[in-house]
Coordinates of C-alpha atoms and ligand atoms in Angstrom, one line a residue:
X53 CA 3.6 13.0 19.0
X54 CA 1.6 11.2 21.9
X55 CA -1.6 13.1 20.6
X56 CA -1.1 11.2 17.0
X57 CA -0.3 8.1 19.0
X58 CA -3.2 8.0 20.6
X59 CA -4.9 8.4 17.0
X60 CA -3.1 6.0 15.9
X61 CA -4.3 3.2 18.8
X62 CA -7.9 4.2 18.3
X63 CA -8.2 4.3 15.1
X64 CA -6.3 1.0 14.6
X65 CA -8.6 -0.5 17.4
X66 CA -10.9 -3.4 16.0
X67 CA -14.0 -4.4 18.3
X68 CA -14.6 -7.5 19.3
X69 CA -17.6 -7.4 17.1
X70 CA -15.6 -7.2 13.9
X71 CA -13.6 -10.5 15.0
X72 CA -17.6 -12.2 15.7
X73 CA -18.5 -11.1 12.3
X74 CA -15.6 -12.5 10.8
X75 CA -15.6 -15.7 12.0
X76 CA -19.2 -16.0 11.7
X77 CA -19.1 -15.3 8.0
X78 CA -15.6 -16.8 6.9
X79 CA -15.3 -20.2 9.7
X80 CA -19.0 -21.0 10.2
X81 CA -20.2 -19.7 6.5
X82 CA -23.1 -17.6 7.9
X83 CA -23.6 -15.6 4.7
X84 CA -26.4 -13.0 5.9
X85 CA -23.4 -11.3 7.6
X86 CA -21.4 -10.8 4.9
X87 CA -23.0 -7.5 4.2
X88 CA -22.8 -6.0 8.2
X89 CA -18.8 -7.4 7.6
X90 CA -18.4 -5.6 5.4
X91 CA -19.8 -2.3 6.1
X92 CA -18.1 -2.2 9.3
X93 CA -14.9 -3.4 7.5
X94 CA -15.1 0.2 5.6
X95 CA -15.7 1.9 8.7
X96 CA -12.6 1.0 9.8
X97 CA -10.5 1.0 7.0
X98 CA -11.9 4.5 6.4
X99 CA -10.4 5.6 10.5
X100 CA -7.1 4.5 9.8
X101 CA -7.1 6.3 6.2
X102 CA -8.1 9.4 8.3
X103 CA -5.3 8.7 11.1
X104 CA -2.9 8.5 8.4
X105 CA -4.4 11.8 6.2
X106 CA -4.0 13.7 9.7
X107 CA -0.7 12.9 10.3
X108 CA 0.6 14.4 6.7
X109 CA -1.2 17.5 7.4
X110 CA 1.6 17.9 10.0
X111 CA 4.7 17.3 8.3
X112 CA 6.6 19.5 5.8
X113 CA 5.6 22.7 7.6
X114 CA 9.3 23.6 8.8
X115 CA 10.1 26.8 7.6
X116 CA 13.7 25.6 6.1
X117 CA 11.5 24.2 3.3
X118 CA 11.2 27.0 0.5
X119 CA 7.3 27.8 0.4
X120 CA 6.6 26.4 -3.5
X121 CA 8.7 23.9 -2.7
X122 CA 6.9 22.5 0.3
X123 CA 3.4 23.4 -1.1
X124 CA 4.3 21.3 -4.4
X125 CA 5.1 18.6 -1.7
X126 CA 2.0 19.1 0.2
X127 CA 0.2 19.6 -2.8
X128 CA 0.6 15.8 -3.8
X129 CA 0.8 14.3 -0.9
X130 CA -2.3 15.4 0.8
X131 CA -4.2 14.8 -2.5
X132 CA -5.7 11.4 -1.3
X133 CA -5.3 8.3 -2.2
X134 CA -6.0 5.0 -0.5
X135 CA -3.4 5.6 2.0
X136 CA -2.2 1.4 2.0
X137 CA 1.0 1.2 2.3
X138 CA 0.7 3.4 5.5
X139 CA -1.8 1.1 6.7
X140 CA -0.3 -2.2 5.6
X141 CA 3.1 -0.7 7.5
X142 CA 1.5 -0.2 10.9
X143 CA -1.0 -3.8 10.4
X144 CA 1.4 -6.1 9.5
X145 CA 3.6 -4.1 13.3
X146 CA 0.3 -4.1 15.2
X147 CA 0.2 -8.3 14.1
X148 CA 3.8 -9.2 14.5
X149 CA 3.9 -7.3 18.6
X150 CA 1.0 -9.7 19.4
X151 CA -1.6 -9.9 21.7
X152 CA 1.1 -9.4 24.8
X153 CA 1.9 -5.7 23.4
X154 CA 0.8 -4.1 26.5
X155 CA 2.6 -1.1 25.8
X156 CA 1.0 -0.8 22.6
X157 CA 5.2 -0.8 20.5
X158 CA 3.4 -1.3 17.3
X159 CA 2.1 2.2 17.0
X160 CA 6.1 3.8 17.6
X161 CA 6.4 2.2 13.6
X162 CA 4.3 5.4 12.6
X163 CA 7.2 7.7 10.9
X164 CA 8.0 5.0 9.1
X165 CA 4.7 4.4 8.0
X166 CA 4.5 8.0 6.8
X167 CA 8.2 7.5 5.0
X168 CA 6.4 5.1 2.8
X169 CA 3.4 7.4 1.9
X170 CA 6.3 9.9 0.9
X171 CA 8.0 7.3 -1.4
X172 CA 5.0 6.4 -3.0
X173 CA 3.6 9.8 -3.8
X174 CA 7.4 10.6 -5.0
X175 CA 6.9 7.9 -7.6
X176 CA 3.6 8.5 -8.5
X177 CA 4.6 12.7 -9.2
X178 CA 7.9 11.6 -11.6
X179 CA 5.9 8.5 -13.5
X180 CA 2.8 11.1 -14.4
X181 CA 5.6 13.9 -15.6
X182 CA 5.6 14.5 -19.3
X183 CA 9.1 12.4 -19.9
X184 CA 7.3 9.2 -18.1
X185 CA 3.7 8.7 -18.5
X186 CA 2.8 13.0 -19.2
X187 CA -0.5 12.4 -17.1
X188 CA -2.4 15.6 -16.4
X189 CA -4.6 14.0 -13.4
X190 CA -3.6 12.2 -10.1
X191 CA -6.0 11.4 -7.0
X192 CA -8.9 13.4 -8.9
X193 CA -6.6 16.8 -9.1
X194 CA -4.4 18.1 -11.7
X195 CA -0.8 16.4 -11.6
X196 CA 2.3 18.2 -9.6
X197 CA 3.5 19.5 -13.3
X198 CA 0.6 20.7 -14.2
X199 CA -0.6 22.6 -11.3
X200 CA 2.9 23.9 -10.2
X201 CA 5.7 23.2 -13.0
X202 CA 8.1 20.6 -14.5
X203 CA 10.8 21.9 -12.4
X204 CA 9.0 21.9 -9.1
X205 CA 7.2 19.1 -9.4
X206 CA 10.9 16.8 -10.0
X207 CA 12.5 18.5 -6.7
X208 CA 8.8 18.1 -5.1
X209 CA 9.8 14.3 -5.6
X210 CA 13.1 14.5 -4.6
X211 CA 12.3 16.0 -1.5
X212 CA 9.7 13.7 -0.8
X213 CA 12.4 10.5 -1.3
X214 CA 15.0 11.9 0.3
X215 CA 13.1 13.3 3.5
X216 CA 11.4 10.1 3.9
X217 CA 14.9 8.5 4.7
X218 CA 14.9 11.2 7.5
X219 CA 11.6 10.2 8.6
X220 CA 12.1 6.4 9.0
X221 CA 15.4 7.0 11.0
X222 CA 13.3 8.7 13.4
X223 CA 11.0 5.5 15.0
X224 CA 12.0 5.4 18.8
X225 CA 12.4 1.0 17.9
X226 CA 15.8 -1.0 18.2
X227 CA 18.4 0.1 16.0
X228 CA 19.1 -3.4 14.0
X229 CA 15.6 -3.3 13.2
X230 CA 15.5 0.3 11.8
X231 CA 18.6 -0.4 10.0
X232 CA 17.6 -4.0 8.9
X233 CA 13.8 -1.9 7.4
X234 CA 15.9 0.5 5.9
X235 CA 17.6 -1.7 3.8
X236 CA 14.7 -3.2 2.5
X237 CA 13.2 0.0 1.8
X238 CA 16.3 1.4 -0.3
X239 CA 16.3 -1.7 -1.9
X240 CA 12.7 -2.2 -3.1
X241 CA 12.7 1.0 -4.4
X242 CA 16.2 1.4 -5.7
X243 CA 17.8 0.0 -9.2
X244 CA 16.6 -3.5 -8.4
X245 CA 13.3 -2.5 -7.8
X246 CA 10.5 0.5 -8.4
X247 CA 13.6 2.5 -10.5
X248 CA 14.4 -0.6 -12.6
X249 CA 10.7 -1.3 -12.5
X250 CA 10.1 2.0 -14.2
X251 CA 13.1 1.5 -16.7
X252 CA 11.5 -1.4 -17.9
X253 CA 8.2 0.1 -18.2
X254 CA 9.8 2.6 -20.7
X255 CA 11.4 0.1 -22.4
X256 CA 8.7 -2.3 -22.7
X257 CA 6.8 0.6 -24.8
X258 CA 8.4 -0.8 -27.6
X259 CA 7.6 -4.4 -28.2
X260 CA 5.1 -6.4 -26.4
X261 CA 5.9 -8.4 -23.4
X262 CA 5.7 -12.2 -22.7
X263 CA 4.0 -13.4 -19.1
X264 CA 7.2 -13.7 -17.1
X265 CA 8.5 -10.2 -18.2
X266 CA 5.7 -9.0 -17.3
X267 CA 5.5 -10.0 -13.7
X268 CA 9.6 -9.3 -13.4
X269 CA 8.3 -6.1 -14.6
X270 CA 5.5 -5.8 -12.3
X271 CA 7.0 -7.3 -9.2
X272 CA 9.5 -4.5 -9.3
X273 CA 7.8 -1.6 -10.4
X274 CA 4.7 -1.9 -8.0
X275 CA 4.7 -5.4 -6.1
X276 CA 8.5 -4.2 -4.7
X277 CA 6.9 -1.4 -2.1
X278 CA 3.8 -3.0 -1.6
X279 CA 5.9 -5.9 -0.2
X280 CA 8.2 -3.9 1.6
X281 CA 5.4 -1.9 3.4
X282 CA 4.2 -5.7 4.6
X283 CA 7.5 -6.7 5.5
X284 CA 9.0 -3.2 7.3
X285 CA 6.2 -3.0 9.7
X286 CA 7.2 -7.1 10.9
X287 CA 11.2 -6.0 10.7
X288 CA 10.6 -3.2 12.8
X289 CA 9.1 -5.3 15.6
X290 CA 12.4 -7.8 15.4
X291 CA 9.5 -10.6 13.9
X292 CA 10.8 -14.0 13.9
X293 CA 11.6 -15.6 10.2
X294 CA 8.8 -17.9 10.2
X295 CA 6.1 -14.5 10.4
X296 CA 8.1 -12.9 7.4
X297 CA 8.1 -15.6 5.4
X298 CA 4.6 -15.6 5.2
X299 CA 4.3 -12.0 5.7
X300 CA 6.7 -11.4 2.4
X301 CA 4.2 -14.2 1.0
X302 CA 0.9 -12.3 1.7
X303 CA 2.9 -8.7 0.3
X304 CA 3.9 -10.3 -3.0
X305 CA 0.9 -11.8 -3.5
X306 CA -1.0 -8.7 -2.7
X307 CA 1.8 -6.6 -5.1
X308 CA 0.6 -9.0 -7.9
X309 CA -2.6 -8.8 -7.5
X310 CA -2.9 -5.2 -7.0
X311 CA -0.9 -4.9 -10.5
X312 CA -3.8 -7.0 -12.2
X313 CA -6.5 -4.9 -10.7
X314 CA -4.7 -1.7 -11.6
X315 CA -4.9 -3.1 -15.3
X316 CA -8.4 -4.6 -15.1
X317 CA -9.3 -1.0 -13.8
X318 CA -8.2 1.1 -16.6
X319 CA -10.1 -0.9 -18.9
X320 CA -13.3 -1.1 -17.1
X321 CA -12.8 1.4 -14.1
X322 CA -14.8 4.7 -13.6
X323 CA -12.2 7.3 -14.2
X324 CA -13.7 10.2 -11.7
X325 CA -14.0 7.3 -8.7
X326 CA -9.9 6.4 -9.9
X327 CA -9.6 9.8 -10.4
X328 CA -7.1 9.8 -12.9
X329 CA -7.3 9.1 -16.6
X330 CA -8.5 5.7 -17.4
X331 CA -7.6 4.0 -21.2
X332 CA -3.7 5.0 -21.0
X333 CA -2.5 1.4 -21.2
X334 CA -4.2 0.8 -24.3
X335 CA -3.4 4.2 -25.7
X336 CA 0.7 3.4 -25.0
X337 CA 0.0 0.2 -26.2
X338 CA 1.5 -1.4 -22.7
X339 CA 1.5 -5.0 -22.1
X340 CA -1.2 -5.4 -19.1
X341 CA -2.2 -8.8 -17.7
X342 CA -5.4 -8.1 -19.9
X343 CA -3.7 -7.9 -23.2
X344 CA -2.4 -11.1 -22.7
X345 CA -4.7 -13.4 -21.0
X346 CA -8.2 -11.1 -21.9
X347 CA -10.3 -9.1 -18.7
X348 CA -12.2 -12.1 -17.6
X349 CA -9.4 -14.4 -17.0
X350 CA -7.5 -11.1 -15.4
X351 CA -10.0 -10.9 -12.5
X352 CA -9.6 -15.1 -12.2
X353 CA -6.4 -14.4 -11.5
X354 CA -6.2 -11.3 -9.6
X355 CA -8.8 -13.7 -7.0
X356 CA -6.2 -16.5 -6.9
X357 CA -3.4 -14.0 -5.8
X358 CA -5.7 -12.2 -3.0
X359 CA -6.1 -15.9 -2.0
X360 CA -3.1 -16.6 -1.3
X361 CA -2.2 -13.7 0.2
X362 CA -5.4 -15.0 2.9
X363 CA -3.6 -18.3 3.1
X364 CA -0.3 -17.0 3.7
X365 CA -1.8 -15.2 7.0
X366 CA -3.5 -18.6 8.0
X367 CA 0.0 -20.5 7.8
X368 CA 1.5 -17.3 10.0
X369 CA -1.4 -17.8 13.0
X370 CA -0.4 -21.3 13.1
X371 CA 3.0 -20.8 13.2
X372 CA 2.5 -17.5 15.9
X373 CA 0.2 -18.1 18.2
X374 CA 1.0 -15.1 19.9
X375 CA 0.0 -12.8 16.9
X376 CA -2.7 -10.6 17.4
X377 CA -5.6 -12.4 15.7
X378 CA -7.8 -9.0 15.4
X379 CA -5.1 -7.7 13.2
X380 CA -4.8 -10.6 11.3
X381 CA -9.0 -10.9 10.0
X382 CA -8.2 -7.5 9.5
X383 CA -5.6 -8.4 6.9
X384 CA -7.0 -11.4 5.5
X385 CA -10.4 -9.4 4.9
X386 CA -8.3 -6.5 3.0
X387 CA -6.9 -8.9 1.1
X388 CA -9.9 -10.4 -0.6
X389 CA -12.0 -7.2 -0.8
X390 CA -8.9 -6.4 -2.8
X391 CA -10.0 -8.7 -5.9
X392 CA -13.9 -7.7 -5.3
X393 CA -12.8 -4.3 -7.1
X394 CA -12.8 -5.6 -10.1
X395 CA -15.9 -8.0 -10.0
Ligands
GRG174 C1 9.0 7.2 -11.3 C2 10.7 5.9 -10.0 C3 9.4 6.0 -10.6 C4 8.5 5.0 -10.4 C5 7.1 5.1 -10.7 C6 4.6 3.5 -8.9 C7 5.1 3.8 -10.3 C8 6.5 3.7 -10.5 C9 4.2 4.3 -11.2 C10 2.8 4.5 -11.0 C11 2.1 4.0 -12.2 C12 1.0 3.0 -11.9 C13 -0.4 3.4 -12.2 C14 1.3 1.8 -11.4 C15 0.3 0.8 -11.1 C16 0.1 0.5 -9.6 C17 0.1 1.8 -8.8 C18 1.3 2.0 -8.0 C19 -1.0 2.5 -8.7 C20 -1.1 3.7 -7.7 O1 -1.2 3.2 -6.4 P1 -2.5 3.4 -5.5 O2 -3.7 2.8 -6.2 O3 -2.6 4.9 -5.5 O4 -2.2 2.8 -4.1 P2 -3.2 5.9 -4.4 O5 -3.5 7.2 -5.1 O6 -4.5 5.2 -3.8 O7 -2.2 6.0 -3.3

């Protein structure tokens, strides 16, 4: 464990160049290092994506697990993928402990972190089986169904929910702060939120959606996690009320905005960089934020989210002094680059 730690606090390690860049380009408006920004913004979104990859090459090994069983599991979750809620997890910890975190408490967030990669590759193996959304690729590779079988690939999800709860009970953090996470988690992804998300994704196959029902729809079935991954890694730390508030901000503006680029994508989007099918929505005539308001006003909109989720982290460092500002251009950058994948 102290080996992936120490991953973890070098990879998640921003040099005081990145800070200088920022401010240079976003307080003082020096656009000719925009571009060194954001090359160096990749490089280290791309180490903490490779923290995170290395740490799920480790779990699900134990030989209780019945081999197909944990290969199936394996099998999707080691696929790649962008690896953010993870990373939004362990950002939004590394913020809320501050610049005073000398012994680096933050990084101790990690299996719950992990948990949330679990959830989310659960969800994404039952919504591509052939009873939800029968998708036959996922992360560039053929589906969990389709390379092992229906069967598997259900339990494969299963286990992959289920052990997660294992996993978050597991962060060496104050108790109340576990427990208060864990409620959040079982909630965002329970009946009021993904599950019921999903329900009303099925439902809303058969008649077309108005505005509201379509962010109800969206706020549960993807903004719920995404918000919760914000929110867990600040709750884990024992944040103060003023930091959430902004930090649930900044998650469901991301969540929405994230929807909206998901849409934009599978209209315009390159289906072997997404790797998975692109032109489903249309084809299952759903009710995207493109079908109602058109693609250009989509990405308009997708900007304004990502925007706010940049303010909300403004009003946070004025209300926190003591929260590690690294972290927080860190955030604030993801954020925007967010809406720059559709544009
Ligand atoms: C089956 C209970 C249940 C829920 C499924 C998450 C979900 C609900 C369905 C996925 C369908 C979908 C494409 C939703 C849009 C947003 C989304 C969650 C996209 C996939 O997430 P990324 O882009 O994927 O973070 P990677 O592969 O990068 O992790």
């Amino acid at each position: 464990m102290q080996k992936l730690h120490n991953l973890f606090l070098d990879s998640f390690h921003i040099p005081q160049e990145y800070a200088a860049l920022f401010e240079q380009v976003y307080l003082h408006n020096q656009q000719n290092k925009q571009e060194e920004l954001d090359t160096l913004h990749k490089k280290l979104m791309k180490q903490r994506i490779h923290a995170v990859e290395s740490t799920l090459e480790t779990i699900l090994l134990d030989s209780e697990i019945p081999p197909r069983l944990s290969d199936a599991m394996r099998y999707s979750l080691l696929a790649g993928g962008k690896r953010l809620r993870p990373i939004f997890c362990l950002s939004m910890a590394k913020l809320c402990a501050g610049i005073n975190d000398s012994k680096n408490t933050w990084v101790q967030a990690l299996p719950f972190a992990i948990a949330l990669e679990m959830i989310h590759t659960y969800s994404l193996i039952h919504d591509d089986l052939p009873a939800m959304d029968n998708d036959d690729l996922r992360r560039g590779k053929p589906t969990c169904h389709k390379a092992f079988d229906e069967a598997t690939a259900i339990l494969a999800g299963d286990g992959l929910l289920t052990d997660a709860f294992y996993f978050m009970t597991n962060c060496h953090l104050p108790a109340r702060n576990i427990l208060e996470s864990l409620q959040l988690i079982a909630k965002a992804v329970g009946s009021q939120g993904m599950v019921g998300g999903q329900m009303l994704d099925m439902e809303a196959e058969q008649r077309k959606l108005n505005l509201d029902e379509l962010c109800v729809l969206n706020a549960k079935k993807t903004g719920a996690l995404l918000q919760c991954a914000c929110l867990s890694g600040a709750s884990l730390m024992g944040a103060a009320n003023t930091a959430k508030e902004q930090i649930q901000k900044y998650g469901t503006n991301i969540g929405i905005a994230f929807q909206i680029i998901d849409d934009v994508l599978d209209i315009i989007g390159d289906s072997a960089l997404l790797g998975k099918n692109t032109g489903s929505d249309e084809a299952n005539q759903k009710s995207t934020w493109p079908s109602l308001m058109g693609i250009e006003e989509s990405k308009k909109k997708a900007l304004e989210y990502c925007n706010e989720a940049v303010n909300a982290l403004h009003d946070l460092a004025r209300a926190e002094p003591m929260a590690d500002k690294n972290e927080q251009y860190f955030l604030q950058k993801t954020a925007s680059d967010m809406a720059f994948r559709v544009y």
